[in-house]
């Protein structure tokens, strides 16, 4: 059996989403193929080997289950290729063949923990250090995608140290209202707001600044909100395209994870030519980042003329039971468990 280490939690505003995602992943991994070691990272950044019931993870009860957790770290010594487990006065080692990080946001998909995995010498699921760092930074990824000719919404960057009144003048002149305000390095719509006037813009910038020192403000695109799943290393493939149809004004955190009224349409009700354009752009964006493993690439299709505009890329997309990434692959015949097998296989094959 393959020794698989699954990592979840993390020091991120998206910690709770990681717990939802990893519960789905653990329930769908083939236990006949993998001997699973489970590492949980608390919101404070404490690492533990967790051996208790998977049902205690999603609600966070695992942290209080002291009889089933021991302090643990991944060794940065590539000669060890090990996770160190601290058991009273003894240190034990486990040697995973592959690490599967089910982590979202800061310290999970931003290249930091990927750097530790690289130092450890243990293969891991997902993008490498540079691709992860560039992918989570919405401004850096915009520059990369523009360099390969992928259409995007127009934008303005606001730094915490900027004169906010002057920046709001620039935003009003360049983008107008409504506009979207986003922390540059968060996912799951954490800290995202929509502004219809100057007062709302100021409030949205202040809120986004709670999560990042750099804020992205984008023009509003009136169109279908669609997503495409990409899978692979050197020769990535795109699944079909799904459309998100929230019942609220925009697809915020609550709409993604707490509002059961949001509908997903797979495949999206779009012309075949448009779907193929989206799939082509998704693979192009993935390659431009030097991607590996997986990503979900989000787009708008304008109501006015049907043109396609890239929104953003997510290098470790959600794996909850309602997440689009596994649903898109399921729609083209690759089931959840088979998808996990493929991701682990790609991790083993990834060329560093």
Phi, psi and omega in degrees: 000147179280134178277114184242127175254120178257130182245135181218172178090237175103162179274075186210150172301345180261019180307313183295326178292324176301319180295324176293314182298313185292329177298317177294317180299312182297324180289341183252352176290140179283107184291348176278347181256335190230137167263109194262126167255138187240119178252120175255135178247123181286170178296338178272357177091017176275136182256133179222142165280123182248126183241012182273194184289132179301331183293347180273358187278310189303318180276357178088003182295340182304329183293332180271354183276072189294336181285348184238023176219145178223146178302141183210154172216156171272126180289132175279001180275110184295341176289331179282316189046056193217158165256130180266126180249126182262108185243097187056241182263012181246152174242121178252161178238140164239147189238088180288147173281327182214143171255134178244099179279113175258071188233146180232143172079207185303136181065009180233319178229023183254010178097344183291305181289332175297327176296320176296318178299319179298316179298324182291337183080008182264128177302148182217153180285137171106189185286159179283188186298305185292318180297320179295314181296315180289327182290323182283337180274106187296332179282317178297315180295325177299317179297318179296315182292324177296326183293338178253013170081026178270125180296141180219164173292148177289155187209163173225139177258134177242126174261153181303330183274356182289156170288107189295327180294317178294321179295322179293325174300314180298317180296315180297319181288323186270321188248324184073189180242152353288164175216161182253140182241127186222136165299141188292326189239041171236162175234191179056024180062021177294125177077007183275139178222160177243127183249131179254351180201178187295320181297316179293325178297315180298315180296320181293321178295317178298320179293316179298328181292347175290338186251343183200152177279348181238132185237139178254130174243126185239151174295152176283132175250119179274102184187180174291138176259114187231160182222150181226137181260136179240143183216132176142178175246261182290330181236071185291152178238151177253139174282196175283185183246136177244149179250139176262130180233079180287155178267357176258176188296323174212163190278079183270188184302313182296321180295327181286321193237344185238344185256108183285356182279344178296133181253143174246129177248116183230121353287161179297148179277075182227158175301146181303323179299320180291317178300317179294325177296318179297315180298320179295314179295323181298315178293321179297318178295318179301313180293323181298328177277356189062049186288162174207148178084271188207159167194158169244127183247127187255141185223166165242145170244112187297137175293329187292315185223002178077009180284156186257133180231126178287134177266294178196170178246146177236113189276344171225077186293163180300145177237027177290174182290352177245007186287146184290323187303304178294330179294323179294318178288325176299327181291339179251018170098003178255102183293167184304309182297319179293325177297316178298318177302317182295319180297320178293319177298317178296324177297319179295327185270347189301133178272122181274000000 
